[in-house]
Short mmCIF file of C-alpha atoms in Angstrom, two decimals:
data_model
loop_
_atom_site.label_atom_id
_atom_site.label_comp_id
_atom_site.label_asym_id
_atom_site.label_seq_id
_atom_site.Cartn_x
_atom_site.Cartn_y
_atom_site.Cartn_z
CA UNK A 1 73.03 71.10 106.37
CA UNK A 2 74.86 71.07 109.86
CA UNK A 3 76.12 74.38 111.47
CA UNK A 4 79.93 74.10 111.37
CA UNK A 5 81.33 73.94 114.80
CA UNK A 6 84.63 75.33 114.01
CA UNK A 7 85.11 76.67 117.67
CA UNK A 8 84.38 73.11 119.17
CA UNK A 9 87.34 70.82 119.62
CA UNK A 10 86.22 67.39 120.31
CA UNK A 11 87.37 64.22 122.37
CA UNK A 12 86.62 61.41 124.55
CA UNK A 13 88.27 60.43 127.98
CA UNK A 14 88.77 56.83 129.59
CA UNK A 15 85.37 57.30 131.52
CA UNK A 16 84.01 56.43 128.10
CA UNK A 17 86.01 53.14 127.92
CA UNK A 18 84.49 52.42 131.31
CA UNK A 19 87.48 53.76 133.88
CA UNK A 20 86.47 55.42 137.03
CA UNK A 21 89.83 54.47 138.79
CA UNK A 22 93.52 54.83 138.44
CA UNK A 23 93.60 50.56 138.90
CA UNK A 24 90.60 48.15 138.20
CA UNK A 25 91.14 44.87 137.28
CA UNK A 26 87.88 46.01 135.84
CA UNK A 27 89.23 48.09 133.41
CA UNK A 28 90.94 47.85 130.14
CA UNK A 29 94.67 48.51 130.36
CA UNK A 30 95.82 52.31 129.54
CA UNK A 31 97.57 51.44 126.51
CA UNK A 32 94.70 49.67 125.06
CA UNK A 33 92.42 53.28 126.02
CA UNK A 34 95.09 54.96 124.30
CA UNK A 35 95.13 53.06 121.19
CA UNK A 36 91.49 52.35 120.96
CA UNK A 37 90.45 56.46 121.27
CA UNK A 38 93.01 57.35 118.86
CA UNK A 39 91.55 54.91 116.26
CA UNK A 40 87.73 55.86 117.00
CA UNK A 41 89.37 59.23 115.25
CA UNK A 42 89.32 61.44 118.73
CA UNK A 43 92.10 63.66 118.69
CA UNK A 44 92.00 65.00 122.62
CA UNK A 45 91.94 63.07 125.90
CA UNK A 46 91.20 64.04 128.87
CA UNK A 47 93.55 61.79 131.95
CA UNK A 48 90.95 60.15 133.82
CA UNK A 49 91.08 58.88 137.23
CA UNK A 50 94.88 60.54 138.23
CA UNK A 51 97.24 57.31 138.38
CA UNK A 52 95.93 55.37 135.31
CA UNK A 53 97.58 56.83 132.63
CA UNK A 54 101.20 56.72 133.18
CA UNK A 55 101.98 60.11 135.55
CA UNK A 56 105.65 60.55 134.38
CA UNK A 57 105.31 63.65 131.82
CA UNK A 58 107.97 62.64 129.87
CA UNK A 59 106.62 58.78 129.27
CA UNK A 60 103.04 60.12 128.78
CA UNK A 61 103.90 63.04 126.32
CA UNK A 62 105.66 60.00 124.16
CA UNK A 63 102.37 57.96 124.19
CA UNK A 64 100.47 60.55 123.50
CA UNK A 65 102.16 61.53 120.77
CA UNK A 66 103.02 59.00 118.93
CA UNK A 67 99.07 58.03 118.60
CA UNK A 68 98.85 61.54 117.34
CA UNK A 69 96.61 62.56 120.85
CA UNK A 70 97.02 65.76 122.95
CA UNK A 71 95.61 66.23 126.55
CA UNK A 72 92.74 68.96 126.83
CA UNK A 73 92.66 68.54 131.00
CA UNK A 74 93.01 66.66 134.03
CA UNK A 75 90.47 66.21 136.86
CA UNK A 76 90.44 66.33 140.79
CA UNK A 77 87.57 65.98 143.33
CA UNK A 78 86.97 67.96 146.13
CA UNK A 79 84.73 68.97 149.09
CA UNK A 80 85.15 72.90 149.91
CA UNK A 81 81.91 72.73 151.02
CA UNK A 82 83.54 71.97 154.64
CA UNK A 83 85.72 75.09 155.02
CA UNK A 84 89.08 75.96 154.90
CA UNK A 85 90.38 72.50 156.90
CA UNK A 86 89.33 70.57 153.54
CA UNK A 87 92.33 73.44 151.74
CA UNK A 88 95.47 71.49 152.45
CA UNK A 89 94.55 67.76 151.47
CA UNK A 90 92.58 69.37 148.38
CA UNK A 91 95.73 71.21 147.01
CA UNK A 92 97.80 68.06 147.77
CA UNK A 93 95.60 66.60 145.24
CA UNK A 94 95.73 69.49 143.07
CA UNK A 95 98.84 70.07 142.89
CA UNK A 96 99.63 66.63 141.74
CA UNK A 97 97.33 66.49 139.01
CA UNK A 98 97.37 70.42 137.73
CA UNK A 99 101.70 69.81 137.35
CA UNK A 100 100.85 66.82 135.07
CA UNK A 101 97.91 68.58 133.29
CA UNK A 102 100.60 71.34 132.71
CA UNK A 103 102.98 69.59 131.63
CA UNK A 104 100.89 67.92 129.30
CA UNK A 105 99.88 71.26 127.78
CA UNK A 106 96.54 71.46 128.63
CA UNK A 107 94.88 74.69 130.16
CA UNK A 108 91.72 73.16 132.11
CA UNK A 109 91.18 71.68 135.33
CA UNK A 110 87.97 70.07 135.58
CA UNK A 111 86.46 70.39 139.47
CA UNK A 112 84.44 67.63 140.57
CA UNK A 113 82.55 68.51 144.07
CA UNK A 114 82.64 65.60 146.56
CA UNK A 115 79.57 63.23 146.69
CA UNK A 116 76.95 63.54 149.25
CA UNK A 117 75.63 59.86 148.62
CA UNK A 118 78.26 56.92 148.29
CA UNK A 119 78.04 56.00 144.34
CA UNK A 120 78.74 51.99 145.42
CA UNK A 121 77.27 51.52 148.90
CA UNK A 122 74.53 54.32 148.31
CA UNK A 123 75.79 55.29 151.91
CA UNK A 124 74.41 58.51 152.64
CA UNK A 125 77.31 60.88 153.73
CA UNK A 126 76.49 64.36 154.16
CA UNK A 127 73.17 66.25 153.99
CA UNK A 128 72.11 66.64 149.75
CA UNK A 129 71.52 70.08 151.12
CA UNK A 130 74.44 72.61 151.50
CA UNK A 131 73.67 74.91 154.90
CA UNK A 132 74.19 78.97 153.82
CA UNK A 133 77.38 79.12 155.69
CA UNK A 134 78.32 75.78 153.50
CA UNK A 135 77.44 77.78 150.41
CA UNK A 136 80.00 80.50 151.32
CA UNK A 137 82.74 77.78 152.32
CA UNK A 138 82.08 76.47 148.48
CA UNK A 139 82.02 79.44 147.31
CA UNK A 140 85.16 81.39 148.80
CA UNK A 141 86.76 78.11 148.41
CA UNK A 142 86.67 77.09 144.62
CA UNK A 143 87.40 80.93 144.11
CA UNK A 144 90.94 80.44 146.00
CA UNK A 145 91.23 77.19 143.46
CA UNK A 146 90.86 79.11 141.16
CA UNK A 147 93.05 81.76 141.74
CA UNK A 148 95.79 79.41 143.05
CA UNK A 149 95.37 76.88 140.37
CA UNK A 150 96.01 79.83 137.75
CA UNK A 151 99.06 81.56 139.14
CA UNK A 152 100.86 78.42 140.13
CA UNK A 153 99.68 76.18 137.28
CA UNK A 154 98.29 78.35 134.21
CA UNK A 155 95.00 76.51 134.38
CA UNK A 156 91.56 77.74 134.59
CA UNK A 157 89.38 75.57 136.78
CA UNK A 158 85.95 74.55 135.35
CA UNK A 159 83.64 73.13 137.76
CA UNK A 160 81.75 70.06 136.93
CA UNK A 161 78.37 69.85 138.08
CA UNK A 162 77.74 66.06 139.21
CA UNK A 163 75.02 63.95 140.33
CA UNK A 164 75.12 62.69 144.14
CA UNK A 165 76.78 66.02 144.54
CA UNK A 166 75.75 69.66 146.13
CA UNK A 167 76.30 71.48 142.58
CA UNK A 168 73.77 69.20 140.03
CA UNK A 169 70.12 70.87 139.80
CA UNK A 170 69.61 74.02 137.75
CA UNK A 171 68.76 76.03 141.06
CA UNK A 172 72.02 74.73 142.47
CA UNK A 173 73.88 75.80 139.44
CA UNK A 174 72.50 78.67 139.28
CA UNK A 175 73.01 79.97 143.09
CA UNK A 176 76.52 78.67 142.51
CA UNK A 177 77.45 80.84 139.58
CA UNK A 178 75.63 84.02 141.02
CA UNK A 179 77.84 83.75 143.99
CA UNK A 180 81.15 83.12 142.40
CA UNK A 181 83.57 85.55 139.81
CA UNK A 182 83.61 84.77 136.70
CA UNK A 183 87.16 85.65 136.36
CA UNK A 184 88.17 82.82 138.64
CA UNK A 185 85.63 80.11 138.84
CA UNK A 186 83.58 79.18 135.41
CA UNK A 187 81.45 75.88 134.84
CA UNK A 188 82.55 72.67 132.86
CA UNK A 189 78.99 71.62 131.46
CA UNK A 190 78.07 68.25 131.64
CA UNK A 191 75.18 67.55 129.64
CA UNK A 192 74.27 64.32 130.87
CA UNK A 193 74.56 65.00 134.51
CA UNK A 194 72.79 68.34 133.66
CA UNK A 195 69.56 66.37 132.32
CA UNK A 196 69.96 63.30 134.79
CA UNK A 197 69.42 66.58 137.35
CA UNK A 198 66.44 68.14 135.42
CA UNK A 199 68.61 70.99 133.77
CA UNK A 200 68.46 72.22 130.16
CA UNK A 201 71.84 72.64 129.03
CA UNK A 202 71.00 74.86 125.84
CA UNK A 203 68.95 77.26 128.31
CA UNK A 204 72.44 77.60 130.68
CA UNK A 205 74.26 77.91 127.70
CA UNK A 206 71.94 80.60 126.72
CA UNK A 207 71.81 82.50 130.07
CA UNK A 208 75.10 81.43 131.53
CA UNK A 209 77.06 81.98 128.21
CA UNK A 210 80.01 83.54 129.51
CA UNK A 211 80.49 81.04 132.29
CA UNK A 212 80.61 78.22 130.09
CA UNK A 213 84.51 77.38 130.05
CA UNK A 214 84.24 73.69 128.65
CA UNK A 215 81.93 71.11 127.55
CA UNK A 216 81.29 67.16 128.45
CA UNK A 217 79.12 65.33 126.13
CA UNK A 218 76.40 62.58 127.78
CA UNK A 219 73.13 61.50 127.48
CA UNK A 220 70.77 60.28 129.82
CA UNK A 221 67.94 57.41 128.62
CA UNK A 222 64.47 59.17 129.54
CA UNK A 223 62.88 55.66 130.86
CA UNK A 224 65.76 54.39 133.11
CA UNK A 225 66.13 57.80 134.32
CA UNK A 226 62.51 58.04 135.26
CA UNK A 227 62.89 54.83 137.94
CA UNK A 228 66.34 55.95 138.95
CA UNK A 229 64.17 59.08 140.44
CA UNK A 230 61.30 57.47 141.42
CA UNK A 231 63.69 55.06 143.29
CA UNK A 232 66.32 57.19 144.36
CA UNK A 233 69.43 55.17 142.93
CA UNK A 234 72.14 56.48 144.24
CA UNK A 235 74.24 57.13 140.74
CA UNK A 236 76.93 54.33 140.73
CA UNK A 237 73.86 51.44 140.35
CA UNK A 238 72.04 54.10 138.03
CA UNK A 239 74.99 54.04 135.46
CA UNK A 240 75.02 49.95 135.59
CA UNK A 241 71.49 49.99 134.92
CA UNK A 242 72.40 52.06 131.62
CA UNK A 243 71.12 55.26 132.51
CA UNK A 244 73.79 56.85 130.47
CA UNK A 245 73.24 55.96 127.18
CA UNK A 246 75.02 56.18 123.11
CA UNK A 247 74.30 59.14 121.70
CA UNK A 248 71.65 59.89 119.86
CA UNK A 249 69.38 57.74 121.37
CA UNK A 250 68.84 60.03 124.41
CA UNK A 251 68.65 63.46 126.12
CA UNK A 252 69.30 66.61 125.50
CA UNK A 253 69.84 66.45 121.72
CA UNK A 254 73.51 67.29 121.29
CA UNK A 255 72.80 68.99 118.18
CA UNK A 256 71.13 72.26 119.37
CA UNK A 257 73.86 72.05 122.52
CA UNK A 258 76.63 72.36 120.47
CA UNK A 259 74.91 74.96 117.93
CA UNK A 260 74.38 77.18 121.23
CA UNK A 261 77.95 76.58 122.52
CA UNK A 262 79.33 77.89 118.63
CA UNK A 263 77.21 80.85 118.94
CA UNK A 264 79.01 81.78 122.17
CA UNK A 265 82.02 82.52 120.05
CA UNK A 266 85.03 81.07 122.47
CA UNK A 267 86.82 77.94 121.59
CA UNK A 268 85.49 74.74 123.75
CA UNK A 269 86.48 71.70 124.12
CA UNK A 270 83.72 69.38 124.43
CA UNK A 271 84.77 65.85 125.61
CA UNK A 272 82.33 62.58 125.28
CA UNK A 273 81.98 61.54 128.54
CA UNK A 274 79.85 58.15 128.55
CA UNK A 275 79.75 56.79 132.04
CA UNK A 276 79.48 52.75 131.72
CA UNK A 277 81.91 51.63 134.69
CA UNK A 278 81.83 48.57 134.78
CA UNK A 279 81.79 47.67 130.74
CA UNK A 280 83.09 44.18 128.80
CA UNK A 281 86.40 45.83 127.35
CA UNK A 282 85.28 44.93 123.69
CA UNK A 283 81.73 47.31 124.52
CA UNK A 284 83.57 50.85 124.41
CA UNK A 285 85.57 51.14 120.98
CA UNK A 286 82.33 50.45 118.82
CA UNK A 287 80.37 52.98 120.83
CA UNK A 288 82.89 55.41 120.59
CA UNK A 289 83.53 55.29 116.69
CA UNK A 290 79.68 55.38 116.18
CA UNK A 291 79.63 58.87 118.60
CA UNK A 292 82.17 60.45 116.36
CA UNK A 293 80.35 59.93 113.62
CA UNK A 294 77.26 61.33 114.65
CA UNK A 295 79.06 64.37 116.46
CA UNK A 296 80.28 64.71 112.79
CA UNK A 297 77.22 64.65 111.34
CA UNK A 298 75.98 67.16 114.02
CA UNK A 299 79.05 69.58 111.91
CA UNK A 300 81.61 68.71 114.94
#
């Protein structure tokens, strides 16, 4: 019999219906996300891309509510990495998105760090390799986010470690926890991203365990993943080639992730994150309803 989760709160977020953008005549229409999560039985949403779900508080509390949803977190990107002249157009950004969040309720502000590779044009942008003095810029920097974020917003910050990004190997993770405080700065994991990276979530969870602030839920398919390395597809192409996959036909089994996250002993949030931009629109509501029912069998 499954381990009951009881300190794991589950959801999904519009990257699962295939949104990586606040408009995309790619996409399928907010309302439709909005509808279509609440009936796959998901009870928490992140907002996605800032702009596609409506941004007035008052209008979005009403639609959330009424499909019986609440918000667990909003997300921004940003590149600290480059000093203190990156400060002002990253808390414009903030800002924006952490009042919403807020509003909303939530308590998390999941930190993507800029991309070093273009995920469209598979432009190289920046060096994949942070310089020391870049380190300390992205270190001293997401520790001001965090302290900012909190006293003007109420939100911790949880960092997202990303593919095509300078925080996505386990030695990368690792050297950025060691040189941040754990009162200001913790980590959301990403479990896909983790593994497309050649990280083992349960062992971060295990070592890291008190720096593990909130959860994503991915898998990666072992076979595409293997060319998208030998390759070097830059992440964008990877993810229309299927490289993130429906649970549980990939890796890392969720199962033992979330039984190491309850043993922690903090309530998480761990949001199904399934990257398929672009998707047909009728692709994501059958996916997601079959996730929740395996989470549920996993004793989320």
């Amino acid at each position: 019999m499954a381990v009951a989760l009881d300190r794991i709160r589950v959801g999904s977020a519009p990257d699962s219906w295939g949104v990586w953008f606040p408009d995309d005549p790619q996409q399928v229409p907010w309302q439709r996300f909005l509808d279509e999560v609440a009936e796959a039985g998901y009870s928490w949403i992140e907002l996605g891309p800032y702009g596609y779900l409506p941004t007035d508080p008052a209008r979005l509390g009403d639609e959330v509510r009424k499909r019986d949803l609440k918000v667990s977190a909003g997300t921004i990107f940003c590149g600290l990495h480059r000093g203190p002249s990156e400060w002002d157009a990253t808390w414009e950004q903030v800002s924006r998105v952490a009042a919403l969040t807020r509003d909303m309720g939530a308590k998390h502000l999941v930190v993507i760090p800029s991309f070093w590779r273009d995920d469209r044009t598979a432009e190289i942008l920046e060096a994949p390799e942070l310089t020391t003095e870049q380190w300390g810029h992205l270190a001293k920097g997401m520790e001001r986010l965090g302290r900012e974020v909190r006293d003007t917003y109420g939100l911790d910050i949880v960092v997202h470690p990303h593919a095509d990004t300078h925080i996505d190997t386990e030695e990368h993770v690792e050297r950025f926890l060691d040189s941040t405080d754990s009162g200001l700065v913790n980590l959301c994991l990403d479990t896909g991203h983790y593994a497309y990276c050649g990280g083992d979530s349960v062992k971060l969870i295990e070592t890291y365990g008190e720096r593990i602030g909130y959860l994503h839920l991915k898998q990666v398919d072992p076979e595409i993943l293997a060319d998208v390395v030998r390759n070097e597809v830059p992440f964008g192409p990877a993810v229309q080639r299927g490289v993130m996959c429906e649970p549980p036909a990939g890796v890392p089994e969720l199962g033992p992730v979330l039984t190491a996250a309850q043993k922690l002993g903090v309530d998480l949030f761990a949001i199904v994150e399934q990257d398929m931009y672009p998707c047909e629109p009728d692709k994501p509501l059958p996916i997601a309803v079959r996730t929740r029912t395996f989470l549920r069998s996993c004793g989320a």
